[in-house]
mmCIF file of C-alpha atoms and ligand atoms in Angstrom:
data_model
loop_
_atom_site.group_PDB
_atom_site.id
_atom_site.type_symbol
_atom_site.label_atom_id
_atom_site.label_comp_id
_atom_site.label_asym_id
_atom_site.label_seq_id
_atom_site.Cartn_x
_atom_site.Cartn_y
_atom_site.Cartn_z
ATOM 1 C CA GLU T 4 6.024 -37.200 3.257
ATOM 2 C CA LYS T 5 4.940 -33.455 2.566
ATOM 3 C CA ILE T 6 2.959 -32.266 -0.373
ATOM 4 C CA THR T 7 2.548 -28.699 -1.734
ATOM 5 C CA ILE T 8 -0.244 -27.043 -2.880
ATOM 6 C CA SER T 9 0.436 -23.769 -4.921
ATOM 7 C CA VAL T 10 -2.524 -21.270 -6.678
ATOM 8 C CA ILE T 11 -0.826 -19.344 -9.044
ATOM 9 C CA LYS T 12 -2.557 -16.741 -10.827
ATOM 10 C CA ALA T 13 -2.051 -14.203 -13.269
ATOM 11 C CA ASP T 14 -4.204 -11.886 -15.978
ATOM 12 C CA ILE T 15 -2.342 -12.215 -19.397
ATOM 13 C CA GLY T 16 -5.624 -10.746 -20.729
ATOM 14 C CA GLY T 17 -9.468 -9.955 -21.116
ATOM 15 C CA TRP T 18 -12.169 -11.259 -23.801
ATOM 16 C CA PRO T 19 -14.256 -9.371 -23.541
ATOM 17 C CA GLY T 20 -12.312 -6.231 -21.988
ATOM 18 C CA HIS T 21 -11.408 -7.038 -18.740
ATOM 19 C CA SER T 22 -14.313 -9.422 -18.095
ATOM 20 C CA ARG T 23 -13.136 -13.293 -18.513
ATOM 21 C CA VAL T 24 -10.758 -15.469 -19.379
ATOM 22 C CA HIS T 25 -10.968 -17.045 -23.314
ATOM 23 C CA PRO T 26 -11.110 -20.987 -22.595
ATOM 24 C CA GLN T 27 -8.350 -21.383 -25.754
ATOM 25 C CA LEU T 28 -5.932 -19.806 -22.873
ATOM 26 C CA ILE T 29 -7.798 -22.291 -20.265
ATOM 27 C CA GLU T 30 -6.526 -25.189 -22.675
ATOM 28 C CA THR T 31 -3.155 -23.951 -23.609
ATOM 29 C CA ALA T 32 -2.894 -23.921 -19.924
ATOM 30 C CA GLU T 33 -3.860 -26.598 -19.646
ATOM 31 C CA GLU T 34 -1.298 -28.284 -22.190
ATOM 32 C CA ALA T 35 1.771 -26.653 -20.017
ATOM 33 C CA LEU T 36 0.619 -28.366 -17.081
ATOM 34 C CA ALA T 37 -0.394 -32.216 -18.225
ATOM 35 C CA LYS T 38 3.134 -31.859 -19.760
ATOM 36 C CA ALA T 39 4.702 -31.097 -16.373
ATOM 37 C CA LYS T 40 2.374 -33.409 -14.983
ATOM 38 C CA GLU T 41 4.121 -36.087 -17.211
ATOM 39 C CA GLU T 42 7.358 -35.155 -16.754
ATOM 40 C CA GLY T 43 7.148 -35.195 -12.848
ATOM 41 C CA THR T 44 7.735 -31.369 -12.035
ATOM 42 C CA ILE T 45 3.589 -31.244 -10.558
ATOM 43 C CA ILE T 46 1.068 -34.204 -9.604
ATOM 44 C CA ASP T 47 -2.251 -33.103 -10.434
ATOM 45 C CA PHE T 48 -4.007 -29.983 -11.831
ATOM 46 C CA TYR T 49 -6.453 -27.693 -12.417
ATOM 47 C CA VAL T 50 -7.058 -24.845 -14.433
ATOM 48 C CA ALA T 51 -10.065 -22.485 -13.655
ATOM 49 C CA TYR T 52 -10.141 -19.065 -13.908
ATOM 50 C CA ALA T 53 -12.020 -16.009 -11.560
ATOM 51 C CA GLY T 54 -13.019 -13.037 -14.424
ATOM 52 C CA ASP T 55 -10.045 -12.015 -16.390
ATOM 53 C CA ASP T 56 -7.553 -14.157 -14.052
ATOM 54 C CA LEU T 57 -6.371 -17.860 -15.415
ATOM 55 C CA GLN T 58 -5.962 -19.332 -12.061
ATOM 56 C CA LEU T 59 -2.920 -22.452 -12.201
ATOM 57 C CA ILE T 60 -4.214 -25.021 -8.864
ATOM 58 C CA MET T 61 -1.511 -26.999 -8.484
ATOM 59 C CA THR T 62 -0.263 -30.076 -6.170
ATOM 60 C CA HIS T 63 3.450 -30.982 -6.074
ATOM 61 C CA LYS T 64 5.876 -32.398 -3.861
ATOM 62 C CA LYS T 65 8.921 -29.553 -4.028
ATOM 63 C CA GLY T 66 8.437 -27.222 -1.387
ATOM 64 C CA VAL T 67 6.990 -23.287 -2.081
ATOM 65 C CA ASP T 68 8.885 -21.072 -3.716
ATOM 66 C CA SER T 69 9.949 -24.082 -5.827
ATOM 67 C CA PRO T 70 11.878 -22.525 -8.877
ATOM 68 C CA ASP T 71 10.215 -25.783 -11.107
ATOM 69 C CA VAL T 72 7.267 -25.168 -10.365
ATOM 70 C CA HIS T 73 6.877 -21.063 -10.365
ATOM 71 C CA GLY T 74 9.230 -21.469 -13.684
ATOM 72 C CA MET T 75 7.034 -23.506 -15.534
ATOM 73 C CA ALA T 76 3.641 -22.187 -14.409
ATOM 74 C CA TRP T 77 5.851 -18.361 -15.758
ATOM 75 C CA LYS T 78 6.078 -20.369 -19.207
ATOM 76 C CA ALA T 79 2.309 -21.397 -19.067
ATOM 77 C CA PHE T 80 1.612 -17.864 -18.885
ATOM 78 C CA GLU T 81 3.596 -17.348 -21.492
ATOM 79 C CA GLU T 82 2.459 -19.438 -24.175
ATOM 80 C CA ALA T 83 -1.435 -18.502 -22.817
ATOM 81 C CA THR T 84 -0.019 -15.005 -23.550
ATOM 82 C CA LYS T 85 0.907 -15.370 -27.014
ATOM 83 C CA VAL T 86 -3.013 -17.324 -27.669
ATOM 84 C CA ALA T 87 -3.932 -14.164 -25.854
ATOM 85 C CA LYS T 88 -1.948 -11.999 -28.494
ATOM 86 C CA GLU T 89 -2.805 -13.904 -31.113
ATOM 87 C CA LEU T 90 -6.210 -13.629 -30.018
ATOM 88 C CA GLY T 91 -5.490 -9.816 -29.598
ATOM 89 C CA LEU T 92 -7.799 -9.704 -26.160
ATOM 90 C CA TYR T 93 -7.478 -7.379 -23.534
ATOM 91 C CA GLY T 94 -4.262 -6.250 -22.167
ATOM 92 C CA ALA T 95 -2.206 -9.495 -23.408
ATOM 93 C CA GLY T 96 0.349 -10.491 -21.236
ATOM 94 C CA GLN T 97 -0.364 -7.596 -18.436
ATOM 95 C CA ASP T 98 0.681 -9.465 -15.653
ATOM 96 C CA LEU T 99 4.044 -10.747 -16.742
ATOM 97 C CA LEU T 100 6.243 -7.717 -15.956
ATOM 98 C CA LYS T 101 9.153 -9.110 -16.280
ATOM 99 C CA ASP T 102 11.103 -10.586 -19.516
ATOM 100 C CA ALA T 103 12.301 -12.888 -17.714
ATOM 101 C CA PHE T 104 12.024 -15.786 -15.390
ATOM 102 C CA SER T 105 14.761 -15.534 -12.914
ATOM 103 C CA GLY T 106 14.139 -18.401 -10.345
ATOM 104 C CA ASN T 107 11.066 -17.111 -8.376
ATOM 105 C CA ILE T 108 7.688 -15.633 -9.500
ATOM 106 C CA ARG T 109 6.913 -13.691 -6.799
ATOM 107 C CA GLY T 110 7.694 -9.553 -7.465
ATOM 108 C CA MET T 111 6.676 -10.762 -11.633
ATOM 109 C CA GLY T 112 3.337 -10.287 -11.633
ATOM 110 C CA PRO T 113 1.594 -13.247 -11.036
ATOM 111 C CA GLY T 114 -0.470 -13.899 -7.121
ATOM 112 C CA ILE T 115 0.465 -16.963 -5.438
ATOM 113 C CA ALA T 116 -0.846 -18.650 -2.214
ATOM 114 C CA GLU T 117 0.884 -21.972 -1.438
ATOM 115 C CA MET T 118 1.414 -24.120 1.044
ATOM 116 C CA GLU T 119 3.346 -27.156 2.354
ATOM 117 C CA ILE T 120 1.361 -29.607 4.456
ATOM 118 C CA THR T 121 1.388 -32.845 5.910
ATOM 119 C CA LEU T 122 -1.801 -35.011 4.590
ATOM 120 C CA ARG T 123 -4.260 -35.488 7.430
ATOM 121 C CA LYS T 124 -5.797 -38.379 7.244
ATOM 122 C CA SER T 125 -8.149 -36.997 5.238
ATOM 123 C CA GLU T 126 -7.392 -33.776 4.085
ATOM 124 C CA PRO T 127 -10.268 -31.214 2.807
ATOM 125 C CA ILE T 128 -9.947 -27.573 1.356
ATOM 126 C CA VAL T 129 -11.158 -24.497 -0.048
ATOM 127 C CA THR T 130 -8.855 -22.899 -3.204
ATOM 128 C CA PHE T 131 -10.906 -18.960 -2.842
ATOM 129 C CA HIS T 132 -10.499 -16.928 -6.647
ATOM 130 C CA MET T 133 -10.920 -12.864 -6.172
ATOM 131 C CA ASP T 134 -11.760 -10.778 -8.900
ATOM 132 C CA LYS T 135 -11.839 -7.075 -9.209
ATOM 133 C CA THR T 136 -10.630 -6.840 -5.452
ATOM 134 C CA GLU T 137 -7.208 -6.550 -3.592
ATOM 135 C CA PRO T 138 -5.930 -9.054 -1.062
ATOM 136 C CA GLY T 139 -6.969 -6.823 2.379
ATOM 137 C CA ALA T 140 -10.797 -8.294 0.969
ATOM 138 C CA PHE T 141 -10.152 -11.684 2.226
ATOM 139 C CA ASN T 142 -9.146 -10.052 6.070
ATOM 140 C CA LEU T 143 -12.720 -10.165 6.906
ATOM 141 C CA PRO T 144 -13.594 -13.497 5.831
ATOM 142 C CA ILE T 145 -10.872 -15.415 6.778
ATOM 143 C CA PHE T 146 -10.419 -13.411 10.166
ATOM 144 C CA ARG T 147 -14.363 -14.815 10.987
ATOM 145 C CA MET T 148 -13.532 -17.842 9.890
ATOM 146 C CA PHE T 149 -10.564 -18.691 12.263
ATOM 147 C CA ALA T 150 -11.501 -16.014 15.034
ATOM 148 C CA ASP T 151 -15.154 -15.471 14.926
ATOM 149 C CA PRO T 152 -17.492 -17.564 17.421
ATOM 150 C CA PHE T 153 -20.501 -16.284 15.283
ATOM 151 C CA ASN T 154 -19.378 -17.803 12.295
ATOM 152 C CA THR T 155 -16.826 -20.586 13.334
ATOM 153 C CA ALA T 156 -19.304 -22.702 16.314
ATOM 154 C CA GLY T 157 -16.194 -24.309 16.189
ATOM 155 C CA LEU T 158 -14.238 -21.817 18.454
ATOM 156 C CA VAL T 159 -16.310 -22.561 20.873
ATOM 157 C CA ILE T 160 -17.597 -26.123 21.091
ATOM 158 C CA ASP T 161 -14.862 -27.492 19.712
ATOM 159 C CA PRO T 162 -12.156 -28.834 21.938
ATOM 160 C CA SER T 163 -9.652 -28.932 20.030
ATOM 161 C CA MET T 164 -10.346 -25.392 17.905
ATOM 162 C CA HIS T 165 -11.279 -23.766 21.303
ATOM 163 C CA ILE T 166 -6.996 -22.690 21.860
ATOM 164 C CA GLY T 167 -7.265 -20.766 19.276
ATOM 165 C CA PHE T 168 -5.225 -19.217 16.297
ATOM 166 C CA ARG T 169 -2.126 -17.915 14.931
ATOM 167 C CA PHE T 170 -2.546 -14.980 12.719
ATOM 168 C CA GLU T 171 0.242 -13.710 10.536
ATOM 169 C CA VAL T 172 -0.143 -10.114 9.344
ATOM 170 C CA TRP T 173 1.688 -8.126 6.814
ATOM 171 C CA ASP T 174 2.241 -4.364 6.670
ATOM 172 C CA ILE T 175 2.144 -3.822 2.852
ATOM 173 C CA LEU T 176 3.695 -0.427 2.790
ATOM 174 C CA LYS T 177 7.120 -1.361 5.740
ATOM 175 C CA HIS T 178 7.345 -4.692 4.551
ATOM 176 C CA LYS T 179 7.490 -6.386 8.116
ATOM 177 C CA ARG T 180 5.350 -9.062 9.571
ATOM 178 C CA VAL T 181 3.808 -9.425 13.070
ATOM 179 C CA ILE T 182 2.206 -12.742 14.720
ATOM 180 C CA LEU T 183 -0.935 -12.437 16.781
ATOM 181 C CA ASN T 184 -3.000 -15.021 18.529
ATOM 182 C CA THR T 185 -6.625 -15.411 19.012
ATOM 183 C CA PRO T 186 -8.389 -15.129 21.179
ATOM 184 C CA GLU T 187 -6.641 -13.133 23.574
ATOM 185 C CA GLU T 188 -5.226 -10.562 21.059
ATOM 186 C CA VAL T 189 -8.517 -10.483 19.200
ATOM 187 C CA TYR T 190 -8.725 -6.773 19.374
ATOM 188 C CA ASP T 191 -5.175 -5.720 18.287
ATOM 189 C CA LEU T 192 -6.005 -7.990 15.066
ATOM 190 C CA LEU T 193 -9.054 -6.289 14.257
ATOM 191 C CA ALA T 194 -7.587 -3.040 15.019
ATOM 192 C CA LEU T 195 -5.063 -3.569 12.317
ATOM 193 C CA ILE T 196 -6.398 -5.841 9.465
ATOM 194 C CA GLY T 197 -9.581 -3.695 9.534
ATOM 195 C CA ALA T 198 -7.185 -1.221 7.737
ATOM 196 C CA LYS T 199 -7.542 -3.517 4.683
ATOM 197 C CA SER T 200 -5.259 -1.676 2.284
ATOM 198 C CA ARG T 201 -2.775 -1.312 4.958
ATOM 199 C CA TYR T 202 -2.602 -4.552 7.059
ATOM 200 C CA VAL T 203 -3.192 -7.642 5.141
ATOM 201 C CA ILE T 204 -3.435 -11.346 6.144
ATOM 202 C CA LYS T 205 -0.878 -12.990 4.608
ATOM 203 C CA ARG T 206 -1.119 -16.874 7.188
ATOM 204 C CA VAL T 207 -2.776 -18.662 10.051
ATOM 205 C CA PHE T 208 -1.525 -20.789 12.102
ATOM 206 C CA PRO T 209 -2.883 -23.728 14.580
ATOM 207 C CA LYS T 210 -1.537 -22.990 18.358
ATOM 208 C CA GLU T 211 1.003 -25.176 19.590
ATOM 209 C CA GLY T 212 -1.207 -28.596 21.213
ATOM 210 C CA HIS T 213 -3.370 -28.294 18.112
ATOM 211 C CA LYS T 214 -3.028 -31.712 16.094
ATOM 212 C CA ILE T 215 -1.744 -29.596 13.538
ATOM 213 C CA SER T 216 2.076 -28.810 14.115
ATOM 214 C CA LYS T 217 1.890 -25.478 14.743
ATOM 215 C CA ASP T 218 4.043 -24.442 11.934
ATOM 216 C CA GLU T 219 1.975 -25.974 9.060
ATOM 217 C CA PRO T 220 -0.018 -23.151 7.885
ATOM 218 C CA VAL T 221 -3.737 -23.939 7.758
ATOM 219 C CA ALA T 222 -4.821 -20.817 5.515
ATOM 220 C CA VAL T 223 -3.229 -18.857 3.156
ATOM 221 C CA ILE T 224 -3.724 -15.324 1.095
ATOM 222 C CA SER T 225 -1.741 -13.900 -2.221
ATOM 223 C CA THR T 226 -0.243 -10.603 -0.808
ATOM 224 C CA GLU T 227 1.629 -9.469 -4.184
ATOM 225 C CA LYS T 228 0.881 -5.723 -4.615
ATOM 226 C CA LEU T 229 1.199 -5.008 -8.557
ATOM 227 C CA TYR T 230 1.628 -1.602 -8.479
ATOM 228 C CA GLU T 231 4.384 -1.690 -5.903
ATOM 229 C CA ILE T 232 5.983 -4.185 -8.367
ATOM 230 C CA ALA T 233 5.416 -2.050 -11.397
ATOM 231 C CA GLY T 234 6.533 1.108 -10.030
ATOM 232 C CA GLU T 235 3.450 3.191 -11.470
ATOM 233 C CA TYR T 236 -0.529 0.862 -10.990
ATOM 234 C CA VAL T 237 -1.135 -1.707 -13.421
ATOM 235 C CA GLY T 238 -4.870 -2.433 -11.668
ATOM 236 C CA LYS T 239 -5.411 -4.466 -8.538
ATOM 237 C CA ASP T 240 -4.472 -7.538 -7.930
ATOM 238 C CA ASP T 241 -7.058 -9.726 -7.427
ATOM 239 C CA PRO T 242 -5.946 -12.358 -4.990
ATOM 240 C CA VAL T 243 -6.475 -16.082 -4.344
ATOM 241 C CA ALA T 244 -6.286 -18.065 -0.843
ATOM 242 C CA ILE T 245 -6.292 -21.881 0.587
ATOM 243 C CA VAL T 246 -7.855 -22.498 3.268
ATOM 244 C CA ARG T 247 -7.856 -26.242 5.304
ATOM 245 C CA ALA T 248 -10.721 -27.335 6.592
ATOM 246 C CA GLN T 249 -12.706 -29.832 9.010
ATOM 247 C CA SER T 250 -11.467 -31.916 12.300
ATOM 248 C CA GLY T 251 -10.511 -29.369 14.762
ATOM 249 C CA LEU T 252 -10.298 -25.979 11.423
ATOM 250 C CA PRO T 253 -13.333 -24.788 10.497
ATOM 251 C CA ALA T 254 -15.718 -26.992 9.118
ATOM 252 C CA LEU T 255 -16.385 -26.547 5.300
ATOM 253 C CA GLY T 256 -19.471 -24.757 6.002
ATOM 254 C CA GLU T 257 -17.518 -22.594 8.862
ATOM 255 C CA VAL T 258 -14.978 -21.598 5.947
ATOM 256 C CA LEU T 259 -18.254 -20.833 3.180
ATOM 257 C CA GLU T 260 -20.218 -19.004 5.370
ATOM 258 C CA PRO T 261 -18.547 -15.626 5.987
ATOM 259 C CA PHE T 262 -19.282 -15.225 2.564
ATOM 260 C CA ALA T 263 -23.206 -15.351 3.288
ATOM 261 C CA PHE T 264 -22.254 -11.316 3.913
ATOM 262 C CA PRO T 265 -20.762 -9.728 0.689
ATOM 263 C CA HIS T 266 -18.806 -6.810 2.562
ATOM 264 C CA LEU T 267 -17.582 -4.208 1.290
ATOM 265 C CA VAL T 268 -14.244 -4.566 -0.531
ATOM 266 C CA SER T 269 -12.124 -2.368 -2.729
ATOM 267 C CA GLY T 270 -11.028 -2.643 -6.693
ATOM 268 C CA TRP T 271 -14.458 -2.777 -8.817
ATOM 269 C CA MET T 272 -14.440 -0.138 -11.640
ATOM 270 C CA ARG T 273 -10.763 0.879 -12.690
ATOM 271 C CA GLY T 274 -9.400 -0.528 -9.110
ATOM 272 C CA SER T 275 -10.604 2.609 -7.436
ATOM 273 C CA HIS T 276 -14.578 2.032 -5.886
ATOM 274 C CA ASN T 277 -15.932 0.186 -2.679
ATOM 275 C CA GLY T 278 -18.445 -2.586 -3.479
ATOM 276 C CA PRO T 279 -20.020 -5.590 -2.282
ATOM 277 C CA ILE T 280 -17.711 -8.939 -2.973
ATOM 278 C CA MET T 281 -19.985 -11.424 -4.636
ATOM 279 C CA PRO T 282 -20.293 -15.234 -4.038
ATOM 280 C CA VAL T 283 -20.793 -16.719 -7.346
ATOM 281 C CA PRO T 284 -19.892 -20.479 -9.151
ATOM 282 C CA MET T 285 -17.590 -20.074 -12.201
ATOM 283 C CA HIS T 286 -20.323 -19.501 -14.567
ATOM 284 C CA TYR T 287 -20.715 -16.091 -12.982
ATOM 285 C CA ALA T 288 -17.372 -15.477 -12.349
ATOM 286 C CA ASN T 289 -18.023 -12.978 -15.571
ATOM 287 C CA PRO T 290 -17.673 -9.225 -14.333
ATOM 288 C CA THR T 291 -19.722 -7.427 -16.364
ATOM 289 C CA ARG T 292 -21.381 -4.347 -14.478
ATOM 290 C CA PHE T 293 -19.715 -1.264 -14.259
ATOM 291 C CA ASP T 294 -17.008 -3.978 -14.856
ATOM 292 C CA GLY T 295 -17.792 -6.079 -11.552
ATOM 293 C CA PRO T 296 -19.683 -5.457 -8.869
ATOM 294 C CA PRO T 297 -16.295 -7.812 -7.276
ATOM 295 C CA ARG T 298 -15.987 -12.439 -7.403
ATOM 296 C CA VAL T 299 -15.211 -14.521 -5.284
ATOM 297 C CA VAL T 300 -15.045 -18.414 -6.063
ATOM 298 C CA ALA T 301 -14.658 -20.812 -4.124
ATOM 299 C CA LEU T 302 -13.561 -24.455 -5.219
ATOM 300 C CA GLY T 303 -13.450 -27.019 -2.922
ATOM 301 C CA TRP T 304 -11.001 -30.315 -2.939
ATOM 302 C CA GLN T 305 -10.304 -33.206 -1.100
ATOM 303 C CA ILE T 306 -6.360 -34.210 -1.324
ATOM 304 C CA SER T 307 -5.654 -37.645 -2.303
ATOM 305 C CA PRO T 308 -2.795 -39.569 -0.414
ATOM 306 C CA GLU T 309 -1.198 -39.498 -3.411
ATOM 307 C CA GLY T 310 -1.230 -35.499 -3.522
ATOM 308 C CA LYS T 311 -4.252 -36.153 -6.181
ATOM 309 C CA LEU T 312 -6.644 -32.903 -6.273
ATOM 310 C CA VAL T 313 -9.700 -34.465 -6.010
ATOM 311 C CA GLY T 314 -12.601 -31.788 -7.216
ATOM 312 C CA PRO T 315 -13.190 -28.917 -7.943
ATOM 313 C CA VAL T 316 -17.171 -29.006 -6.424
ATOM 314 C CA ASP T 317 -18.084 -24.730 -7.276
ATOM 315 C CA LEU T 318 -18.737 -24.269 -4.156
ATOM 316 C CA PHE T 319 -20.833 -20.753 -4.591
ATOM 317 C CA ASP T 320 -23.164 -22.971 -6.779
ATOM 318 C CA ASP T 321 -25.765 -23.275 -4.351
ATOM 319 C CA PRO T 322 -29.104 -21.512 -3.761
ATOM 320 C CA ALA T 323 -28.233 -21.288 -0.113
ATOM 321 C CA PHE T 324 -26.026 -18.254 -1.284
ATOM 322 C CA ASP T 325 -28.676 -16.484 -3.630
ATOM 323 C CA TYR T 326 -29.411 -14.124 -0.497
ATOM 324 C CA ALA T 327 -25.494 -12.983 -0.429
ATOM 325 C CA ARG T 328 -26.103 -12.148 -4.339
ATOM 326 C CA GLN T 329 -29.723 -10.625 -4.459
ATOM 327 C CA LYS T 330 -27.770 -8.686 -1.403
ATOM 328 C CA ALA T 331 -24.900 -7.894 -3.058
ATOM 329 C CA LEU T 332 -27.019 -7.120 -6.368
ATOM 330 C CA GLU T 333 -28.864 -4.161 -3.514
ATOM 331 C CA ILE T 334 -25.518 -3.075 -2.797
ATOM 332 C CA THR T 335 -24.397 -2.389 -5.977
ATOM 333 C CA GLU T 336 -26.746 -0.528 -6.888
ATOM 334 C CA TYR T 337 -26.788 2.121 -3.562
ATOM 335 C CA MET T 338 -23.285 1.791 -4.379
ATOM 336 C CA ARG T 339 -23.447 2.897 -8.082
ATOM 337 C CA ARG T 340 -25.683 5.873 -7.185
ATOM 338 C CA HIS T 341 -23.082 7.713 -5.274
ATOM 339 C CA GLY T 342 -20.984 7.950 -8.560
ATOM 340 C CA PRO T 343 -17.989 10.018 -8.301
ATOM 341 C CA PHE T 344 -18.471 10.461 -5.197
ATOM 342 C CA GLU T 345 -16.873 8.608 -1.843
ATOM 343 C CA PRO T 346 -17.061 5.945 -0.249
ATOM 344 C CA HIS T 347 -18.136 4.820 -3.090
ATOM 345 C CA ARG T 348 -15.038 6.000 -5.317
ATOM 346 C CA LEU T 349 -11.273 5.290 -2.998
ATOM 347 C CA PRO T 350 -10.590 8.354 -0.998
ATOM 348 C CA LEU T 351 -7.632 10.204 -2.233
ATOM 349 C CA GLU T 352 -4.477 8.214 -1.142
ATOM 350 C CA ASP T 353 -6.047 5.137 -2.840
ATOM 351 C CA MET T 354 -6.154 6.781 -6.476
ATOM 352 C CA GLU T 355 -2.522 8.068 -6.290
ATOM 353 C CA TYR T 356 -1.890 6.135 -9.854
ATOM 354 C CA THR T 357 -4.375 7.910 -11.297
ATOM 355 C CA THR T 358 -5.314 11.158 -12.966
ATOM 356 C CA LEU T 359 -5.999 13.144 -9.817
ATOM 357 C CA PRO T 360 -2.800 13.747 -9.454
ATOM 358 C CA GLY T 361 -2.052 15.796 -12.598
ATOM 359 C CA VAL T 362 -5.955 17.361 -12.736
ATOM 360 C CA LEU T 363 -4.056 18.974 -8.954
ATOM 361 C CA LYS T 364 -1.332 19.941 -10.650
ATOM 362 C CA LYS T 365 -3.580 21.435 -13.794
ATOM 363 C CA LEU T 366 -5.379 23.242 -11.066
ATOM 364 C CA GLU T 367 -2.395 24.700 -8.712
ATOM 365 C CA GLU T 368 -2.001 27.877 -9.269
ATOM 366 C CA ARG T 369 -5.663 28.490 -9.034
ATOM 367 C CA PHE T 370 -5.991 27.496 -5.674
ATOM 368 C CA GLU T 371 -6.448 30.618 -4.002
ATOM 369 C CA ASP T 372 -5.521 31.411 0.060
ATOM 370 C CA ILE T 373 -8.665 31.835 2.017
ATOM 371 C CA GLU T 374 -9.733 34.646 3.747
HETATM 372 C C1 LIG U 411 -10.410 -3.027 -12.097
HETATM 373 C C2 LIG U 411 -10.139 -3.253 -14.034
HETATM 374 C C3 LIG U 411 -11.154 -2.467 -14.692
HETATM 375 C C4 LIG U 411 -10.381 -1.887 -16.054
HETATM 376 C C5 LIG U 411 -11.104 -0.485 -16.514
HETATM 377 C C6 LIG U 411 -10.051 0.171 -17.410
HETATM 378 O O1 LIG U 411 -9.467 -3.953 -11.579
HETATM 379 O O2 LIG U 411 -9.881 -4.188 -14.352
HETATM 380 O O3 LIG U 411 -12.593 -2.224 -14.171
HETATM 381 O O4 LIG U 411 -9.376 -1.283 -14.674
HETATM 382 O O5 LIG U 411 -12.186 -1.759 -17.245
HETATM 383 O O6 LIG U 411 -9.503 -0.893 -18.201
HETATM 384 P P1 LIG U 411 -8.180 0.152 -19.254
HETATM 385 O O7 LIG U 411 -7.693 1.577 -18.467
HETATM 386 O O8 LIG U 411 -7.608 -0.746 -19.202
HETATM 387 O O9 LIG U 411 -8.805 0.223 -20.690
HETATM 388 MG MG1 LIG U 412 -8.596 -9.468 -12.779
#
């Protein structure tokens, strides 16, 4: 029997500004989810936050894209939005882009990562929650987990991983996808996903011959693009991911290892700057300096045979990641010194939804030909 793990998140109000989720929003969402659990819509849940994003982590038996589960999550966000409005929180309801729920939460504002899986004898998973960045921020770490032997020793020395994995990559602009096999197509894969604002890893699957069926994802990343949905820029998507670990998959430590390097991602202040992503425990998931730097939280779980969420373990709450945090601070300082200059500020193509087109328009007739 299959269990579905759903992480559905939305920014429905910040406290203060865009920095973090108010505890009353968490309580409100917890009440809504407790009710859904009682009614049998979901098996189990946990409500977390990362920066200004409220995170619903749920298990159930209704499969991906379930109208019941999505509808219930939408209602939980709506109820929490009411509280956000009462408290006068900043940007209350900002990610609820539609007025009424119509069967599926995709394209309505919230971000979703879901996978339906056959539970193994023991099922360790990690949910990742990022704030102040975009889905492409997962390209580098997911690649390293499942395709880079310098990160994941198991690719070389575990016979069941040695065959490699399959990566489903989405072209965000053209709404197309392609599946690439590693290790044989590693260079092609990197040619795409290095362009992280255009090509994003959506899912990773095992290959034929792995003990997990080749059709069951072992990693999934949320890829909703808010600005495409809303027709105008309303902030970055602050992505989430679910990754399965151990026993023929990257070990827990191999899943976390990519974050020992605080790589540059885009987002940060006004969704318009490059900066390092800092791995933090939940109590540090409150971006403050220049609305950042971008953060990533990792929560560890075991899924019980009945589908209960046994956890969370706040995985970056470990001095082993102090160095990465220190490095992220050094890079933060270095990048900040560039002020409004690229490559701290994003290049023009990524600034489409800001004041820049207006500035250019204003100066249009003052531009003259160069002899
Ligand atoms: C970035 C983010 C913040 C806001 C910034 C300006 O993802 O959420 O950096 O862009 O605080 O916000 P407004 O325009 O709402 O004042
Ligand atoms: Mg956010």
